[in-house]
Coordinates of C-alpha atoms in Angstrom, one line a residue:
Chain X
X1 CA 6.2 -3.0 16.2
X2 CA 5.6 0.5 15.3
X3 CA 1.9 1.2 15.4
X4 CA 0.4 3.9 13.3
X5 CA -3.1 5.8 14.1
X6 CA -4.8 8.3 11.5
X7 CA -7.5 10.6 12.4
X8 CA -10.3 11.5 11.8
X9 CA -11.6 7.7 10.3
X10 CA -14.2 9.2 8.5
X11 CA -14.8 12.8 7.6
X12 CA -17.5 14.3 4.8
X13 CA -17.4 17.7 3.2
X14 CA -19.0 19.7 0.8
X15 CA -17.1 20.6 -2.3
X16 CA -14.8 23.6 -1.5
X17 CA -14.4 22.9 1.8
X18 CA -10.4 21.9 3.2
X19 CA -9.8 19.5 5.6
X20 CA -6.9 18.6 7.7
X21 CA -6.0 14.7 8.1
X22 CA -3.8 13.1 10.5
X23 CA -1.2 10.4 11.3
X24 CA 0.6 9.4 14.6
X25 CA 3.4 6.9 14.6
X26 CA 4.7 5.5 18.0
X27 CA 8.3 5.3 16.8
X28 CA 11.0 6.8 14.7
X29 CA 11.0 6.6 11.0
X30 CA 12.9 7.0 8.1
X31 CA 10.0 6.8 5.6
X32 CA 6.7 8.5 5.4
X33 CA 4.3 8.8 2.6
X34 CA 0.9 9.7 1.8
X35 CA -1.8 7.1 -0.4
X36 CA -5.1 8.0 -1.9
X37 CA -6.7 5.1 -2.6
X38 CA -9.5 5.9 -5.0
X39 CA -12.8 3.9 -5.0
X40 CA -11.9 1.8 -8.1
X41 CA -9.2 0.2 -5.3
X42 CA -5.9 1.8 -6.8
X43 CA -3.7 3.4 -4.0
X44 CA -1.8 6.7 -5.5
X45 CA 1.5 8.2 -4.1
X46 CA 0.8 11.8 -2.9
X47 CA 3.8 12.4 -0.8
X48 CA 7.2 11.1 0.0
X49 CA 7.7 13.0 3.3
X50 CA 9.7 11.8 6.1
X51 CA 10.0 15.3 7.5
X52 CA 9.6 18.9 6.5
X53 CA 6.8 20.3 4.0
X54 CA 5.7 19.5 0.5
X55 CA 3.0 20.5 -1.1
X56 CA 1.5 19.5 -4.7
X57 CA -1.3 21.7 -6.2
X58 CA -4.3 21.7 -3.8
X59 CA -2.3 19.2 -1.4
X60 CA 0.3 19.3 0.9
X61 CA 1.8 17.3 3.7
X62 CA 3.7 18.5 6.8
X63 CA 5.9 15.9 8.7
X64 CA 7.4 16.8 12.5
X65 CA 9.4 13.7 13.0
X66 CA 10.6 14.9 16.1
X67 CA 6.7 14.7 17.4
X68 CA 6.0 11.7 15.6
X69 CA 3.3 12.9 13.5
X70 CA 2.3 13.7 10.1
X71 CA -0.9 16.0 8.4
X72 CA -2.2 16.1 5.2
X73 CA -3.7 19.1 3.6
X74 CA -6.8 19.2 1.0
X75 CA -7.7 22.4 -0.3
X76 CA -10.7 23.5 -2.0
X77 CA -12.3 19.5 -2.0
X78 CA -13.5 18.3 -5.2
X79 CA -15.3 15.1 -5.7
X80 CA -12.6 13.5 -7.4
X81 CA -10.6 13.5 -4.2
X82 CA -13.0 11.5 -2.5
X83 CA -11.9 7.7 -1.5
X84 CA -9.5 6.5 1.6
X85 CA -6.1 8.4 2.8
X86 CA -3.6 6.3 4.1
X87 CA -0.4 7.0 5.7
X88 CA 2.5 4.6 5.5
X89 CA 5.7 4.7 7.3
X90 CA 9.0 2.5 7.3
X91 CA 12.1 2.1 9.8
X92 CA 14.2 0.1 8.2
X93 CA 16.7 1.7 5.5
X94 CA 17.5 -1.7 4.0
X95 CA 14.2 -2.4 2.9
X96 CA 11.1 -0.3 1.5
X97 CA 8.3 -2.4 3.7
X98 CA 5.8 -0.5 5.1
X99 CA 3.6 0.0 8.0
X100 CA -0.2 1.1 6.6
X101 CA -2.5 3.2 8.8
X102 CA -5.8 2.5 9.1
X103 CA -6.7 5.1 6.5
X104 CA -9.3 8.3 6.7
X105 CA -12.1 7.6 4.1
X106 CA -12.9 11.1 2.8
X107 CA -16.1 11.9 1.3
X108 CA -16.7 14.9 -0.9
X109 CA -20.7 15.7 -1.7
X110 CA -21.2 18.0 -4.8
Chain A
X1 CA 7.0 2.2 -19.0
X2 CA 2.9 1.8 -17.8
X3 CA 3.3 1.1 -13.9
X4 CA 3.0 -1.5 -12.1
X5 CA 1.0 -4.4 -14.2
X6 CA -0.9 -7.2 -12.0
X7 CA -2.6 -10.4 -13.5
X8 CA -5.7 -11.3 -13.0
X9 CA -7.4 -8.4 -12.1
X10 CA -10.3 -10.7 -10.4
X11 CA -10.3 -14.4 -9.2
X12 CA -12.9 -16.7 -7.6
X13 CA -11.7 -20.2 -6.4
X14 CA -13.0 -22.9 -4.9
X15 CA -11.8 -24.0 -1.4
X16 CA -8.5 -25.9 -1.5
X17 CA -7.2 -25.0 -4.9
X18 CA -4.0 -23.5 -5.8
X19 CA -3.9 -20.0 -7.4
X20 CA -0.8 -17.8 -8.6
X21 CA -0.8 -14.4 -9.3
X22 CA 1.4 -12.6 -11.6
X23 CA 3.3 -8.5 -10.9
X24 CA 5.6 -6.8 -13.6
X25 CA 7.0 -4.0 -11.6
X26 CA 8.3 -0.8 -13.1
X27 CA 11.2 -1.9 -15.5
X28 CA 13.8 0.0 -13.6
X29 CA 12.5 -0.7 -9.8
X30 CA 15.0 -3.5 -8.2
X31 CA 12.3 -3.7 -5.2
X32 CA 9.1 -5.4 -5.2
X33 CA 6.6 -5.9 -2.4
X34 CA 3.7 -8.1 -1.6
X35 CA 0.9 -6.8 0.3
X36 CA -2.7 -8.1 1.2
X37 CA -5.5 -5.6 1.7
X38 CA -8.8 -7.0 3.3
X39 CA -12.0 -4.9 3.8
X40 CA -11.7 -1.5 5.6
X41 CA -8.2 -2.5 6.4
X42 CA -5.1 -0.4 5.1
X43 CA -2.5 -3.0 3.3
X44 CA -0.3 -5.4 5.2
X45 CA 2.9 -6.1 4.0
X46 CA 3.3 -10.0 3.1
X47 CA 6.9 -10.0 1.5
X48 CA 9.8 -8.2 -0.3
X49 CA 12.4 -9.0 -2.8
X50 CA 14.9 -7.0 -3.9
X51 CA 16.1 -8.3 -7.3
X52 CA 15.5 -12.2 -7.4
X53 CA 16.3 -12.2 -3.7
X54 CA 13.6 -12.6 -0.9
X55 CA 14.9 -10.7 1.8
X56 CA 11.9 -10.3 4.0
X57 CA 8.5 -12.2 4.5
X58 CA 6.0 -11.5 7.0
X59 CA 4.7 -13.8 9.9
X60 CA 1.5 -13.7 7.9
X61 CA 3.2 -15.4 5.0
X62 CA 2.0 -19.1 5.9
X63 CA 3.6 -22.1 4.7
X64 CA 0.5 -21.8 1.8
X65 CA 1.9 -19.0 0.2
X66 CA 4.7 -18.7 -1.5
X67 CA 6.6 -15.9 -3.7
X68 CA 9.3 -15.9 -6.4
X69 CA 10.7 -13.3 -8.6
X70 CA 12.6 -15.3 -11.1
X71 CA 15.9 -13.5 -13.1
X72 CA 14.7 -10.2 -10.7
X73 CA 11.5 -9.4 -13.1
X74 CA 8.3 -10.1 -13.1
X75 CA 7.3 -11.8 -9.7
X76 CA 4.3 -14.4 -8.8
X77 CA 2.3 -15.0 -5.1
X78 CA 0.6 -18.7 -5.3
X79 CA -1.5 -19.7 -2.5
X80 CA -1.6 -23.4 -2.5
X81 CA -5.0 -25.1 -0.9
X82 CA -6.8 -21.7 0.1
X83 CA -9.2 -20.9 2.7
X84 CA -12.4 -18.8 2.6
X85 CA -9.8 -16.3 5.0
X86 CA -7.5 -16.0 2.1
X87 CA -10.0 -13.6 0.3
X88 CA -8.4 -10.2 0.0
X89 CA -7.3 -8.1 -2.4
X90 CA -3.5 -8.8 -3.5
X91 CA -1.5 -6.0 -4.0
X92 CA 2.3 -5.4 -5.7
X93 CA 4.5 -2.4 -5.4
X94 CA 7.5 -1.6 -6.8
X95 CA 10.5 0.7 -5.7
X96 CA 13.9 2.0 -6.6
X97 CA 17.0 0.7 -3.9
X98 CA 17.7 4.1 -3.7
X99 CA 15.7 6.4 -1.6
X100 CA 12.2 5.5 -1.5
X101 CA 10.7 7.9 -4.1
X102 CA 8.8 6.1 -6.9
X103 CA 6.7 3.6 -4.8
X104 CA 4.4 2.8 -6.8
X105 CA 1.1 0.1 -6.5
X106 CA -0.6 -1.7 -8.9
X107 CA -4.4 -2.0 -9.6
X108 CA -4.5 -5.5 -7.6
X109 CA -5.6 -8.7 -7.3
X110 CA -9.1 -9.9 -6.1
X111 CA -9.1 -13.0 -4.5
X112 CA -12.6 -14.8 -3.6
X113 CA -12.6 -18.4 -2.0
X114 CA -15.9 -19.6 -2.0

């Protein structure tokens, strides 16, 4: 099956500082998105982003299917985005399973 | 329409009891998923219906677990006889058939077999 590898697995900054976070997926997809998982355990839908460039606020997300991966961009860190990134992908158009990365755990110090 | 809803929030059972948990998806969402998050894991997908039909279940989906989603609503997971490896967190999502915007999580389950 399709595996899926994020980068880096842990990263910590100081408020204000961006970061760049990663995802590599070994096959073709038709279905990328972004989680935040916050520490209270509920994941949050960042991005919908099988290809191309989105961004939301201090966030955005930049997909090159054609290279199999994905990045995710935080700007200007605040505490609040602190908690686990996962990236998701799917290859199957009749169904909306998918495939969890292993997640980045992010960690913002005031 | 308050997201996805997921009952109980916490449970702790005994080894070799039965427990059911319950997800109300987004009203409008025909898709619901079943997934099972353990520590420093990212979820795994368990199993998906798409109305009141299970389309898809995952080779981790033992013969102890089963799913239903009666009338296309509200869905449940029971776990009959568990096992101390059956502690994770539980976790439902819902989705639209069309396009995959709208994927939406709810707060989860806690499962603890002690």
């Amino acid at each position: 099956g399709i595996q899926v590898e994020q980068s880096p697995p842990d990263l910590i900054l100081q408020e204000g500082a961006n970061s760049t976070l990663r995802c590599n997926f070994s096959d073709s997809v038709n279905n990328l998105q972004w989680f935040h998982q916050n520490p209270w355990g509920q994941l949050i839908n960042l991005f919908y982003i099988p290809s191309g460039t989105k961004q939301n606020g201090r966030l955005s997300a930049t997909t090159v299917a054609t290279e199999r991966y994905s990045l995710l961009y935080i700007s200007s860190s605040q505490t609040t985005d602190s908690g686990v990134y996962f990236c998701a992908v799917g290859t199957s158009s009749n169904t909306g399973k998918l495939i969890f990365g292993q997640g980045t755990t992010l960690q913002v110090k005031p | 329409d308050t997201g996805v809803s997921q009952d109980p929030r916490h449970k702790i059972t005994k080894r070799g009891q039965n427990v059911t948990f319950r997800c109300d998806p987004i009203s409008e969402h025909n898709r619901l998923y079943w997934y099972r998050q353990t520590l420093g894991q990212g979820p795994e997908f368990l199993t998906y219906f798409q109305n009141e039909a299970q389309l898809e279940k995952s080779r981790l989906l033992s013969d102890r677990f089963s799913a239903e989603r009666p009338k296309g609503s509200f869905s449940t997971l029971e776990i009959q006889r568990t096992e101390q490896g059956d502690s994770a967190m539980y976790l439902c999502a819902s989705s639209t058939t069309t396009g995959f915007h709208g994927y939406t999580f709810g707060s989860g389950t806690r499962l603890t077999v002690v």
